[in-house]
Amino acid sequence: MRGSFEQAYWLLISYFAEVRLVDPNFIFDIQTMSCKDKRFIRYVWSFGPPKKTYKLLRPVVVIDGTFLKGRYRRTLRTIITINPSNHIFPLALSITYSETTES
């Protein structure tokens, strides 16, 4: 990747807005330190598939996390399941602080 971490995280906001245009059920939440500061605390997003899709998913949900390196030391958490075709189906993703009660 080229560019700075700040640019990459700001691109997420515009990416979320674009995805919302295609998928009105797309859910996202961006929490920042203050309105003036705009430094993020955490992001959470989930793609909004049709409700009938959820009925077809396997009853196993996997939650995993990986540590992000660099200037912003956070944890990327993923929640996935398996669809009827045995493919990975992402339910939600988040970027949060590592190992805190609030996270």
mmCIF file of C-alpha atoms in Angstrom:
data_model
loop_
_atom_site.group_PDB
_atom_site.id
_atom_site.type_symbol
_atom_site.label_atom_id
_atom_site.label_comp_id
_atom_site.label_asym_id
_atom_site.label_seq_id
_atom_site.Cartn_x
_atom_site.Cartn_y
_atom_site.Cartn_z
ATOM 1 C CA MET A 1 0.000 0.000 0.000
ATOM 2 C CA ARG A 2 1.069 3.511 -0.677
ATOM 3 C CA GLY A 3 0.222 6.564 1.343
ATOM 4 C CA SER A 4 -0.142 7.162 5.035
ATOM 5 C CA PHE A 5 -2.214 5.392 7.660
ATOM 6 C CA GLU A 6 -4.308 8.554 8.050
ATOM 7 C CA GLN A 7 -5.233 8.530 4.359
ATOM 8 C CA ALA A 8 -6.123 4.845 4.478
ATOM 9 C CA TYR A 9 -8.460 5.255 7.454
ATOM 10 C CA TRP A 10 -10.124 8.337 5.935
ATOM 11 C CA LEU A 11 -10.757 6.339 2.776
ATOM 12 C CA LEU A 12 -12.800 3.891 4.869
ATOM 13 C CA ILE A 13 -15.367 6.622 5.556
ATOM 14 C CA SER A 14 -15.890 7.322 1.851
ATOM 15 C CA TYR A 15 -15.869 3.564 1.138
ATOM 16 C CA PHE A 16 -18.661 3.043 3.687
ATOM 17 C CA ALA A 17 -20.705 5.810 2.048
ATOM 18 C CA GLU A 18 -20.287 4.179 -1.385
ATOM 19 C CA VAL A 19 -21.244 0.730 -0.095
ATOM 20 C CA ARG A 20 -24.359 2.219 1.551
ATOM 21 C CA LEU A 21 -25.466 3.451 -1.908
ATOM 22 C CA VAL A 22 -25.339 -0.116 -3.272
ATOM 23 C CA ASP A 23 -26.511 -1.928 -0.129
ATOM 24 C CA PRO A 24 -29.028 0.073 1.956
ATOM 25 C CA ASN A 25 -28.855 -2.613 4.690
ATOM 26 C CA PHE A 26 -25.118 -1.993 5.214
ATOM 27 C CA ILE A 27 -24.461 -1.096 8.849
ATOM 28 C CA PHE A 28 -21.450 0.844 10.079
ATOM 29 C CA ASP A 29 -20.438 2.871 13.109
ATOM 30 C CA ILE A 30 -17.377 5.082 13.425
ATOM 31 C CA GLN A 31 -16.501 6.317 16.899
ATOM 32 C CA THR A 32 -14.029 9.188 17.229
ATOM 33 C CA MET A 33 -12.348 10.909 20.182
ATOM 34 C CA SER A 34 -14.214 14.200 19.609
ATOM 35 C CA CYS A 35 -16.028 16.001 16.812
ATOM 36 C CA LYS A 36 -13.138 18.434 16.447
ATOM 37 C CA ASP A 37 -10.329 15.898 16.668
ATOM 38 C CA LYS A 38 -11.744 13.186 14.354
ATOM 39 C CA ARG A 39 -9.225 10.604 15.633
ATOM 40 C CA PHE A 40 -10.969 7.272 15.526
ATOM 41 C CA ILE A 41 -11.435 4.948 18.478
ATOM 42 C CA ARG A 42 -13.142 2.097 16.670
ATOM 43 C CA TYR A 43 -14.923 1.122 13.461
ATOM 44 C CA VAL A 44 -17.591 -1.546 13.169
ATOM 45 C CA TRP A 45 -19.289 -2.596 9.943
ATOM 46 C CA SER A 46 -21.494 -5.370 8.656
ATOM 47 C CA PHE A 47 -22.783 -6.144 5.185
ATOM 48 C CA GLY A 48 -26.556 -6.458 5.007
ATOM 49 C CA PRO A 49 -27.574 -9.574 3.071
ATOM 50 C CA PRO A 50 -31.231 -10.356 2.516
ATOM 51 C CA LYS A 51 -32.900 -11.900 5.570
ATOM 52 C CA LYS A 52 -33.548 -15.139 3.685
ATOM 53 C CA THR A 53 -29.766 -15.616 3.396
ATOM 54 C CA TYR A 54 -29.371 -15.827 7.180
ATOM 55 C CA LYS A 55 -31.703 -18.827 7.286
ATOM 56 C CA LEU A 56 -29.399 -20.728 4.908
ATOM 57 C CA LEU A 57 -26.121 -20.089 6.767
ATOM 58 C CA ARG A 58 -24.455 -22.836 8.792
ATOM 59 C CA PRO A 59 -25.085 -22.618 12.554
ATOM 60 C CA VAL A 60 -21.363 -22.082 13.285
ATOM 61 C CA VAL A 61 -19.989 -18.576 13.809
ATOM 62 C CA VAL A 62 -16.236 -17.931 14.079
ATOM 63 C CA ILE A 63 -14.804 -14.832 15.776
ATOM 64 C CA ASP A 64 -11.128 -14.092 15.228
ATOM 65 C CA GLY A 65 -8.770 -11.182 15.771
ATOM 66 C CA THR A 66 -5.418 -10.095 14.455
ATOM 67 C CA PHE A 67 -3.151 -7.349 15.717
ATOM 68 C CA LEU A 68 -2.479 -4.404 13.434
ATOM 69 C CA LYS A 69 1.059 -3.056 13.422
ATOM 70 C CA GLY A 70 2.320 0.421 12.628
ATOM 71 C CA ARG A 71 1.230 3.761 13.990
ATOM 72 C CA TYR A 72 -2.284 2.636 14.909
ATOM 73 C CA ARG A 73 -1.977 -0.396 17.122
ATOM 74 C CA ARG A 74 -5.465 -1.845 17.083
ATOM 75 C CA THR A 75 -7.097 -5.233 16.646
ATOM 76 C CA LEU A 76 -8.992 -6.263 13.515
ATOM 77 C CA ARG A 77 -11.807 -8.595 14.535
ATOM 78 C CA THR A 78 -13.779 -10.657 12.039
ATOM 79 C CA ILE A 79 -16.996 -12.592 12.490
ATOM 80 C CA ILE A 80 -17.630 -15.168 9.783
ATOM 81 C CA THR A 81 -19.782 -18.173 9.027
ATOM 82 C CA ILE A 82 -20.112 -20.664 6.172
ATOM 83 C CA ASN A 83 -22.747 -20.351 3.452
ATOM 84 C CA PRO A 84 -24.535 -23.325 1.823
ATOM 85 C CA SER A 85 -21.837 -23.520 -0.893
ATOM 86 C CA ASN A 86 -19.131 -24.002 1.792
ATOM 87 C CA HIS A 87 -17.686 -20.533 1.221
ATOM 88 C CA ILE A 88 -16.685 -18.060 3.913
ATOM 89 C CA PHE A 89 -19.426 -15.506 4.543
ATOM 90 C CA PRO A 90 -18.365 -12.353 6.481
ATOM 91 C CA LEU A 91 -20.964 -11.207 8.989
ATOM 92 C CA ALA A 92 -19.108 -8.279 10.588
ATOM 93 C CA LEU A 93 -15.703 -6.640 10.883
ATOM 94 C CA SER A 94 -14.346 -4.210 13.456
ATOM 95 C CA ILE A 95 -11.190 -2.309 14.324
ATOM 96 C CA THR A 96 -10.927 -1.775 18.085
ATOM 97 C CA TYR A 97 -8.404 -1.328 20.853
ATOM 98 C CA SER A 98 -6.745 -4.533 21.952
ATOM 99 C CA GLU A 99 -8.001 -6.479 24.948
ATOM 100 C CA THR A 100 -10.087 -3.865 26.749
ATOM 101 C CA THR A 101 -13.414 -4.242 28.486
ATOM 102 C CA GLU A 102 -15.074 -1.772 26.091
ATOM 103 C CA SER A 103 -13.793 -3.636 23.019
#
